[in-house]
Coordinates of N, CA and C in Angstrom, one line a residue:
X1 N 35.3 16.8 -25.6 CA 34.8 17.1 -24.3 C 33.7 16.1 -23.9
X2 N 33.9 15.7 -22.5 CA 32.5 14.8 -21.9 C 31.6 15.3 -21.8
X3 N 30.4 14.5 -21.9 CA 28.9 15.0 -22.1 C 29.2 15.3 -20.3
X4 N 28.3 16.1 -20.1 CA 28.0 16.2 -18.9 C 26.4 16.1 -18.4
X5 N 26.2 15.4 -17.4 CA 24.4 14.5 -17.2 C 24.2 15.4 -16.4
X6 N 23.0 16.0 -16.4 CA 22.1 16.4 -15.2 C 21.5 15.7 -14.7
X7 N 21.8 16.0 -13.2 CA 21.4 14.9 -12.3 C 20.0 15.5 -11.4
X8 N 19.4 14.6 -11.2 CA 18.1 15.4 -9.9 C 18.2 14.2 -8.8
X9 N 17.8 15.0 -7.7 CA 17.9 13.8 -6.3 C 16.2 14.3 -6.0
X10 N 15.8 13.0 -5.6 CA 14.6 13.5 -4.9 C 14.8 12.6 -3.3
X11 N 14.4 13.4 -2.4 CA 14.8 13.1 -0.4 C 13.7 13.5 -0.2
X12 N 13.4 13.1 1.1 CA 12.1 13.1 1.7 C 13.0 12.8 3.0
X13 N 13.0 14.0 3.8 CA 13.6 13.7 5.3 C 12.5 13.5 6.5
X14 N 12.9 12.7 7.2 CA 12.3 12.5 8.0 C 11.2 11.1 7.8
X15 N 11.4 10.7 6.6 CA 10.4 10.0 5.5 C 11.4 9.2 4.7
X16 N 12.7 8.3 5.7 CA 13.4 7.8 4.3 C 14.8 8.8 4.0
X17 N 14.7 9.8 4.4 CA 16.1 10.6 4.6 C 16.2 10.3 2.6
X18 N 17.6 10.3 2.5 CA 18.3 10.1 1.2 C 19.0 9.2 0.7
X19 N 18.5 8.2 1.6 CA 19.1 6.1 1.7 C 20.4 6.3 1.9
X20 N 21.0 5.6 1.3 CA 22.0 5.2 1.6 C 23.0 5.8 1.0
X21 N 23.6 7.1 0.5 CA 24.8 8.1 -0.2 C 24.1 8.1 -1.1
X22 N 22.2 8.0 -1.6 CA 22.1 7.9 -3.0 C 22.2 8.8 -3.7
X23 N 22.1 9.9 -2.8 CA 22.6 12.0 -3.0 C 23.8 12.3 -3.6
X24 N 25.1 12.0 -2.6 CA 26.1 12.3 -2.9 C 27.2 11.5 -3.7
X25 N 26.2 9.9 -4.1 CA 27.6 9.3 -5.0 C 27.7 10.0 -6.1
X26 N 26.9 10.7 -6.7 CA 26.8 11.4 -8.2 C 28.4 12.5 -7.9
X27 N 28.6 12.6 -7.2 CA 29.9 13.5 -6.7 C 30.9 13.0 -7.0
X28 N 31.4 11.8 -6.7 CA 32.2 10.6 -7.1 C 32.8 11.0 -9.1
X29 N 31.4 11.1 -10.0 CA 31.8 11.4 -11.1 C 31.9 12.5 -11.8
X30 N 32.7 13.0 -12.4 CA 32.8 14.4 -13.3 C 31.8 14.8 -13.9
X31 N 31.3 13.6 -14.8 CA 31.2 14.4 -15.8 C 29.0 14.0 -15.2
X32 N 28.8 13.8 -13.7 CA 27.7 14.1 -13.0 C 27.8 15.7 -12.7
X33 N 26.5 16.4 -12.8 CA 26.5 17.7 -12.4 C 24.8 17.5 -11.5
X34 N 24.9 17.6 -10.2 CA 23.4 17.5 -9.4 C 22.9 19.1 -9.8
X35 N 21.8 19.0 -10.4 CA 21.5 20.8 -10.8 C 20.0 20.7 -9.8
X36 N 19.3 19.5 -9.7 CA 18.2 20.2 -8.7 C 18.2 19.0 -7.9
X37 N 17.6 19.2 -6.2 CA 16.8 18.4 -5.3 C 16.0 18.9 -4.9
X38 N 14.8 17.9 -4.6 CA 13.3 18.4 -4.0 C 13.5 17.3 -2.5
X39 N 13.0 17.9 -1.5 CA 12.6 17.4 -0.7 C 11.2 18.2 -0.1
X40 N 10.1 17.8 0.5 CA 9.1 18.8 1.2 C 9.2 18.6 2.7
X41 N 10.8 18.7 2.9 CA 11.2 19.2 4.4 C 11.9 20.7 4.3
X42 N 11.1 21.7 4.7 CA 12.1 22.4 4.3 C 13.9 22.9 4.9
X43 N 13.7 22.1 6.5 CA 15.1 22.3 6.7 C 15.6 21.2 6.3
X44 N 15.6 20.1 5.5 CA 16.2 18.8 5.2 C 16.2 19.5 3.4
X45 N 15.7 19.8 2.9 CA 15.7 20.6 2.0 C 16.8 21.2 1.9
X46 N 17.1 22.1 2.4 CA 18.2 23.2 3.0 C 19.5 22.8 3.1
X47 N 19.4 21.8 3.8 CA 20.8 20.5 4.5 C 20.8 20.0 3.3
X48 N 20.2 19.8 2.3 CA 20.4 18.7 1.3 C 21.3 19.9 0.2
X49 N 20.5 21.0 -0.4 CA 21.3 21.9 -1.5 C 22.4 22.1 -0.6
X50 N 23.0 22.7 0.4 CA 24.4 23.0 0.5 C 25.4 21.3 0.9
X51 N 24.4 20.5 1.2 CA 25.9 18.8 0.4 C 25.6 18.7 -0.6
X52 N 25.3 19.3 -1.5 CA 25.2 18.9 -2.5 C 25.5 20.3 -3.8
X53 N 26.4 20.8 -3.0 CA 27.1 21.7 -3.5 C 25.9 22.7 -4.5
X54 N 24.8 23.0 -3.8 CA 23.8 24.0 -4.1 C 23.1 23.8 -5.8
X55 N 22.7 23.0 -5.6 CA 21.7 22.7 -6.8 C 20.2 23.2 -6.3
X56 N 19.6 23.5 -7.7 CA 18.6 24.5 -7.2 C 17.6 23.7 -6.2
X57 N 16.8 24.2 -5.3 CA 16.2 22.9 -4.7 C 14.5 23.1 -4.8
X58 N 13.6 22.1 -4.6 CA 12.5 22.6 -4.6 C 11.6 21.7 -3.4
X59 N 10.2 22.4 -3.4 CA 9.6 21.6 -2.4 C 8.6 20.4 -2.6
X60 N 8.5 20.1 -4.3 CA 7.6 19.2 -4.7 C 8.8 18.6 -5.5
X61 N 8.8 17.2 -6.0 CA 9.7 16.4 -7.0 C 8.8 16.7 -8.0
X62 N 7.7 17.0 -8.5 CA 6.7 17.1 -9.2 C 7.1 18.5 -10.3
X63 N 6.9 19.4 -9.2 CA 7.5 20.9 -9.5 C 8.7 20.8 -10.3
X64 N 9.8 20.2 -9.5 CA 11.2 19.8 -9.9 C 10.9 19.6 -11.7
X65 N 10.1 18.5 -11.9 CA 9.9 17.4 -13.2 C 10.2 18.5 -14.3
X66 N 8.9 19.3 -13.7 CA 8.2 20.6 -14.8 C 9.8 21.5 -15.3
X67 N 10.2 22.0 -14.7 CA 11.4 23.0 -14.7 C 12.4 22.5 -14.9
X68 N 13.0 21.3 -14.7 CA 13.9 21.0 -14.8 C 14.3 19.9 -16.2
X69 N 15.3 19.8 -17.1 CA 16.0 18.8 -17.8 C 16.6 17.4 -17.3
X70 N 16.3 16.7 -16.7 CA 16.8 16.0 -16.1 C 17.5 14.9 -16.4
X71 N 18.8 13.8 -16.9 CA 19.3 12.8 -17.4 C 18.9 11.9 -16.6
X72 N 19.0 12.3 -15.6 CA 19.2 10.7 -14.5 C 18.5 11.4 -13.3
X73 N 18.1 10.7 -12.2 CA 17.2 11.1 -11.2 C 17.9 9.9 -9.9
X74 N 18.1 10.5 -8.7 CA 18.1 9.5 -7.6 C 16.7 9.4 -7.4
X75 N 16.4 8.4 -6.5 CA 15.0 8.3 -5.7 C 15.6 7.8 -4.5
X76 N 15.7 8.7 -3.3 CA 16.6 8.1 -2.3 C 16.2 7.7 -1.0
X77 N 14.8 8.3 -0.8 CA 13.7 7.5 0.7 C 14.1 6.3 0.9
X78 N 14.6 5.6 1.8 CA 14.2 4.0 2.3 C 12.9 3.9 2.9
X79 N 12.1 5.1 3.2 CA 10.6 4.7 2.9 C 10.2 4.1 1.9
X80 N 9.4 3.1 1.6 CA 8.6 2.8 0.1 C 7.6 3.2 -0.2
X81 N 6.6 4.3 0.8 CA 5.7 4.6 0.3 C 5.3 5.7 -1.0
X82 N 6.8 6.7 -1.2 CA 6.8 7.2 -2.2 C 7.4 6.7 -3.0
X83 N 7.8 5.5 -3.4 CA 8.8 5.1 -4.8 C 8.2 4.8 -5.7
X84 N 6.8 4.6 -5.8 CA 5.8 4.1 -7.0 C 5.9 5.9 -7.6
X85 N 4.6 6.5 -7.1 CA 4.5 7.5 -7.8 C 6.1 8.2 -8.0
X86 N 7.6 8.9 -7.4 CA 8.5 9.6 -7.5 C 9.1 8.4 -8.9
X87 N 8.9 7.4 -9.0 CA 9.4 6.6 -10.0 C 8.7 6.8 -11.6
X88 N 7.3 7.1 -11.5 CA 6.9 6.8 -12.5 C 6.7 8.6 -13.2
X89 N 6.7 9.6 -11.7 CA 6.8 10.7 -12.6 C 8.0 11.1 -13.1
X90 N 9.1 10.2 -12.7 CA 10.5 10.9 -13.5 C 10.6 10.2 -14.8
X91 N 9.9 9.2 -14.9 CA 9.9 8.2 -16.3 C 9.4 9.4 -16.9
X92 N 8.0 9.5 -16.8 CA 7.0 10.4 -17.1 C 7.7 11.9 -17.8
X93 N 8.6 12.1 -17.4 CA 9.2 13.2 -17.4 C 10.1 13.0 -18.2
X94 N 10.7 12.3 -18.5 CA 11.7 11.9 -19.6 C 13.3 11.5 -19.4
X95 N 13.6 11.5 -17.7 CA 15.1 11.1 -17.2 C 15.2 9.4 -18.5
X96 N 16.3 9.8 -18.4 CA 17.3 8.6 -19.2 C 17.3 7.2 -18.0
X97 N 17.4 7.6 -16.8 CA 17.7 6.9 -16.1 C 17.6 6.9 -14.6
X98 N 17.3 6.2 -13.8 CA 16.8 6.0 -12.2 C 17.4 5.1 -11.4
X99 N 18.2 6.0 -10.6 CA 19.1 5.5 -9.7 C 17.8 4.8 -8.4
X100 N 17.4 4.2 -7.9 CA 16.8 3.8 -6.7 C 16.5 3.1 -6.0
X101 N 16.6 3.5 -4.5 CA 16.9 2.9 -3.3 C 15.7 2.1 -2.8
X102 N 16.6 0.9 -2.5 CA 15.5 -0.5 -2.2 C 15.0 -0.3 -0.8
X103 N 14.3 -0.7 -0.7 CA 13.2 -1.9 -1.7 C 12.8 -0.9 -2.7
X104 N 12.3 -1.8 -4.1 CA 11.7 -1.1 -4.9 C 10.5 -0.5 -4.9
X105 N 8.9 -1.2 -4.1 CA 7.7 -0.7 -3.9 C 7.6 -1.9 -3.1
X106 N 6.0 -1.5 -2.6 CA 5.1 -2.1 -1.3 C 4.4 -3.4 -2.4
X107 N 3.8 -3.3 -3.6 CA 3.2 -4.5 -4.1 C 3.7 -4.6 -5.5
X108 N 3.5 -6.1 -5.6 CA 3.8 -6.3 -7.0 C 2.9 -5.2 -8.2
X109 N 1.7 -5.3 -7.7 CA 1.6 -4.3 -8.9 C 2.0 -2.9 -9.1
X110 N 2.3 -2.3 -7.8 CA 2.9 -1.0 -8.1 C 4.6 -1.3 -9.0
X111 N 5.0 -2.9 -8.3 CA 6.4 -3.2 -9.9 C 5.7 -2.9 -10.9
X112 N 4.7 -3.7 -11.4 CA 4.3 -3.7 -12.5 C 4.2 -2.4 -13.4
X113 N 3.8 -1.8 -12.4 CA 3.0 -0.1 -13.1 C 4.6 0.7 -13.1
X114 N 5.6 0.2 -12.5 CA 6.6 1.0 -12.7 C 7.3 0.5 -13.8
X115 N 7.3 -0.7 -14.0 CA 8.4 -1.1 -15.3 C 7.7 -0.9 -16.2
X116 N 6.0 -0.9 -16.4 CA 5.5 -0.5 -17.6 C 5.8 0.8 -17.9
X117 N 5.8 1.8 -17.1 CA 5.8 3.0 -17.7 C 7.4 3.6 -17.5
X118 N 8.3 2.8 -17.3 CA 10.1 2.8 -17.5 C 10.3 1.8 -18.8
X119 N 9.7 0.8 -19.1 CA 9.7 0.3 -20.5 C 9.1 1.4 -22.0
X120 N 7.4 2.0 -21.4 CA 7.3 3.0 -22.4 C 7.7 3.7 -22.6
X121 N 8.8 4.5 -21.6 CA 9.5 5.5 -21.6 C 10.9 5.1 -21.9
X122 N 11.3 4.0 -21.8 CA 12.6 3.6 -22.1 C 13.5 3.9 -21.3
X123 N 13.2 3.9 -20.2 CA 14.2 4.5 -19.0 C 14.4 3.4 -18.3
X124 N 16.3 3.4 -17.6 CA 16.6 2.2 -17.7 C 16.6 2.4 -15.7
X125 N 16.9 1.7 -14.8 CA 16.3 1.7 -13.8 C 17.5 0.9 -13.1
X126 N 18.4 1.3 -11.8 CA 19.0 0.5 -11.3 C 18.7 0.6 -9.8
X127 N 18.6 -0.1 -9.4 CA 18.2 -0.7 -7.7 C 19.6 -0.6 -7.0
X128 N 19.6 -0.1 -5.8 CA 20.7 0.1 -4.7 C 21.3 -1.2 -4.4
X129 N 21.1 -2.6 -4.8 CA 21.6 -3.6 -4.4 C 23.1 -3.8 -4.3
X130 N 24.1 -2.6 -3.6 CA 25.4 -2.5 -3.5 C 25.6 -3.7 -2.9
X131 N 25.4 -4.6 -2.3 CA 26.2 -5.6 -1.3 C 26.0 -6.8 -2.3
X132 N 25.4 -7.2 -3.2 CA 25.6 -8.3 -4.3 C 27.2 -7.5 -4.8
X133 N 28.1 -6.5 -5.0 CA 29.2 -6.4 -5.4 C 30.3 -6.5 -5.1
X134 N 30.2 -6.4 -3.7 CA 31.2 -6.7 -2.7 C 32.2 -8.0 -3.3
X135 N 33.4 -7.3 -3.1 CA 34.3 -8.5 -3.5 C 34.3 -10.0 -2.9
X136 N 34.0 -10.4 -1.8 CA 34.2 -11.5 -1.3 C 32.9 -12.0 -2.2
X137 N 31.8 -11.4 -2.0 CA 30.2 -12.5 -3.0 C 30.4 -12.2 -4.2
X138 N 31.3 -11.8 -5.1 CA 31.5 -11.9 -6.1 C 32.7 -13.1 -6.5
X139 N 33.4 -13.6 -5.6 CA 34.3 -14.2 -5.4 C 33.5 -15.8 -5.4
X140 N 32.5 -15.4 -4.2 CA 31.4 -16.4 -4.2 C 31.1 -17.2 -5.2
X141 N 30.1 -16.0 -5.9 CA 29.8 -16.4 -7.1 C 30.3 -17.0 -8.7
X142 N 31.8 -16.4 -8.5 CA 32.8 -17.2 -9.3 C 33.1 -18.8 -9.0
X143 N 33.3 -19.2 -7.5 CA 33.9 -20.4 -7.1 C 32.4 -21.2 -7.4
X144 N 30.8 -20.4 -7.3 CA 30.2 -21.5 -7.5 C 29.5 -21.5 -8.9
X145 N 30.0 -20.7 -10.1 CA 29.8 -21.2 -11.1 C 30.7 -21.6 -11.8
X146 N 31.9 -21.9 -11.2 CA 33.2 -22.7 -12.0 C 32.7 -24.1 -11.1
X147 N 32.0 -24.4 -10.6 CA 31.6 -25.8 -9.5 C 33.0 -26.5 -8.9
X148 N 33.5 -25.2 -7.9 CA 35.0 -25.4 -7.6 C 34.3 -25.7 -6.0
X149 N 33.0 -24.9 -5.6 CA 32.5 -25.2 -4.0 C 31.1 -25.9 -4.2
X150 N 30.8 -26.6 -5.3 CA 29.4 -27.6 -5.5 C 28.5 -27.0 -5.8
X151 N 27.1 -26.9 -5.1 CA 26.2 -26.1 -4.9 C 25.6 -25.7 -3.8
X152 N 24.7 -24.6 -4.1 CA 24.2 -24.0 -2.5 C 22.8 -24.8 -2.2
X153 N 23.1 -26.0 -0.9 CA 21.9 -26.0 -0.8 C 20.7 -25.6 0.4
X154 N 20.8 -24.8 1.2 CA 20.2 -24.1 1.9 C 21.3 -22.3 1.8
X155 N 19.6 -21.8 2.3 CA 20.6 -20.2 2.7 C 20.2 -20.2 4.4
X156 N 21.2 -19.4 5.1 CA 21.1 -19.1 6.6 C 21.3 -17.3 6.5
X157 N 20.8 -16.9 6.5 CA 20.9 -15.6 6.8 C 20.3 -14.7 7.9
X158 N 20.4 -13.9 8.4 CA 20.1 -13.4 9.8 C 20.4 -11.6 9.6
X159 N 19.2 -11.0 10.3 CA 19.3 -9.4 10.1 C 20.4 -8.7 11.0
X160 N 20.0 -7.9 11.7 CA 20.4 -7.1 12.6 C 20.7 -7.8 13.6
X161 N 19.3 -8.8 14.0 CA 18.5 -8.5 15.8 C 18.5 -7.5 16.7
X162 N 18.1 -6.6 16.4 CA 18.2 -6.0 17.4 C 16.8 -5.2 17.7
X163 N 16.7 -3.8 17.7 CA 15.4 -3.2 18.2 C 14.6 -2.9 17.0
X164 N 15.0 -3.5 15.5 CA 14.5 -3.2 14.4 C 14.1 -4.5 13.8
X165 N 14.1 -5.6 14.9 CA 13.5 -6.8 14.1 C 12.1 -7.0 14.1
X166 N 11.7 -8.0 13.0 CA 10.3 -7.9 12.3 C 10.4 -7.6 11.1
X167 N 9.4 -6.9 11.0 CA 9.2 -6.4 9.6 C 10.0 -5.2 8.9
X168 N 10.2 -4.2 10.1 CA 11.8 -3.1 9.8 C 12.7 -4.0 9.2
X169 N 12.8 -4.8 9.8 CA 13.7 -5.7 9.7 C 14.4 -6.3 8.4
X170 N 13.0 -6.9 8.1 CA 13.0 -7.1 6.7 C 12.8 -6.5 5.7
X171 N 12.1 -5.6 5.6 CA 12.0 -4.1 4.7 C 13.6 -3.7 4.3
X172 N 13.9 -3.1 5.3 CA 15.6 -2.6 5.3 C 16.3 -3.3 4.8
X173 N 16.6 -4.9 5.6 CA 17.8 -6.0 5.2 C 17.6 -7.1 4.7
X174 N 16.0 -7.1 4.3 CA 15.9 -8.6 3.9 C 15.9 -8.2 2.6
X175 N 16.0 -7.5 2.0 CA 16.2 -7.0 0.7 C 17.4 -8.1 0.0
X176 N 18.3 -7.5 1.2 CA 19.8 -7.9 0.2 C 19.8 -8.9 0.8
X177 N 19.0 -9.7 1.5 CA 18.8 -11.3 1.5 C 18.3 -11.7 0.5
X178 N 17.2 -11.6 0.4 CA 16.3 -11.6 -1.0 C 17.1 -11.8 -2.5
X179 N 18.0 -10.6 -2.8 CA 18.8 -10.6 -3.4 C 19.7 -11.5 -3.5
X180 N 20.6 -11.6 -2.5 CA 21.3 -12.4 -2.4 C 21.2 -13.6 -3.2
X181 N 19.9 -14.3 -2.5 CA 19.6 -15.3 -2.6 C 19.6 -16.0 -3.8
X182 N 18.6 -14.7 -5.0 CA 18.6 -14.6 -6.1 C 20.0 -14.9 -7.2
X183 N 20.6 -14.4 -6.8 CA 22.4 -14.0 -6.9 C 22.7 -14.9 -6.9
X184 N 23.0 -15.4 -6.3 CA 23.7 -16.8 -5.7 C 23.1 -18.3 -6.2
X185 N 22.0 -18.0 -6.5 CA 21.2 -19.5 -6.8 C 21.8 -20.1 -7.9

């Protein structure tokens, strides 16, 4: 028989919502079971346990930690202002593992203070960077490390434009520019 993971989501509506399906991909797998979400909205709260096929819910992620078993944890705000602390108390707590939604934090040292206390804890940590997998830039990536398209030497990349450019702008989508960039070099 498959192990089966307990999952926890932590949302903050209104504050970052649930990013990007970081709630419901755990649905996708069997042998995923979502048993708690905390949001401190309480009708986003509400909306969140019945999509999520009624896992118990609470109003602190904190509260959540205490009571709950947890294998794995989303962190799913595209706010960043809660990803430092919701990150290091699920380490803290003992999740195996941390699904969460980019950007990672506001300063390098809140990275810092996060991978130190996910290295002490040994908890392994994956970032939302879904668009590095996309088949065509993976394709990319193949043709430019067989040096079948040479090398990259500038990047052109461009957000939205629209009524969220600036700094939204780049919070949101310069991420997976950022990324990208990274990726591809």
């Amino acid at each position: 028989m498959a192990t089966k993971y307990r999952i926890g989501v932590l949302g903050s509506t209104e504050r970052g919502n649930y990013g990007h399906g970081l709630d419901t991909v755990w649905q996708e797998f069997p042998n995923a079971d979502v048993v708690a979400v905390a949001d401190d909205n309480p009708t986003g709260l509400s909306k969140a346990v019945k999509r999520l096929d009624n896992p118990k819910g609470y109003a602190d992620y904190r509260h959540m930690f205490k009571k709950e078993k947890l294998d794995f944890v989303s962190i799913c705000p595209r706010w960043i202002d809660q990803h430092r602390d919701m990150m290091v108390a699920a380490a803290e707590a003992g999740v195996r593992g941390i699904y969460q939604e980019k950007p990672l934090c506001q300063t390098l040292r809140q990275a810092d203070e996060m991978i130190a206390t996910c290295e002490k804890s040994n908890v392994k940590v994956a970032v939302a960077h879904q668009t590095r997998y996309s088949p065509v830039l993976t394709q990319i990536e193949q043709l430019l490390g067989d040096g079948k398209i040479g090398r990259v030497l500038e990047y052109q990349m461009h957000g939205k434009e629209d009524h969220r450019g600036g700094s939204e702008d780049l919070w949101v989508l310069g991420t997976h520019i950022f990324d990208l960039t990274q990726y591809l070099a």
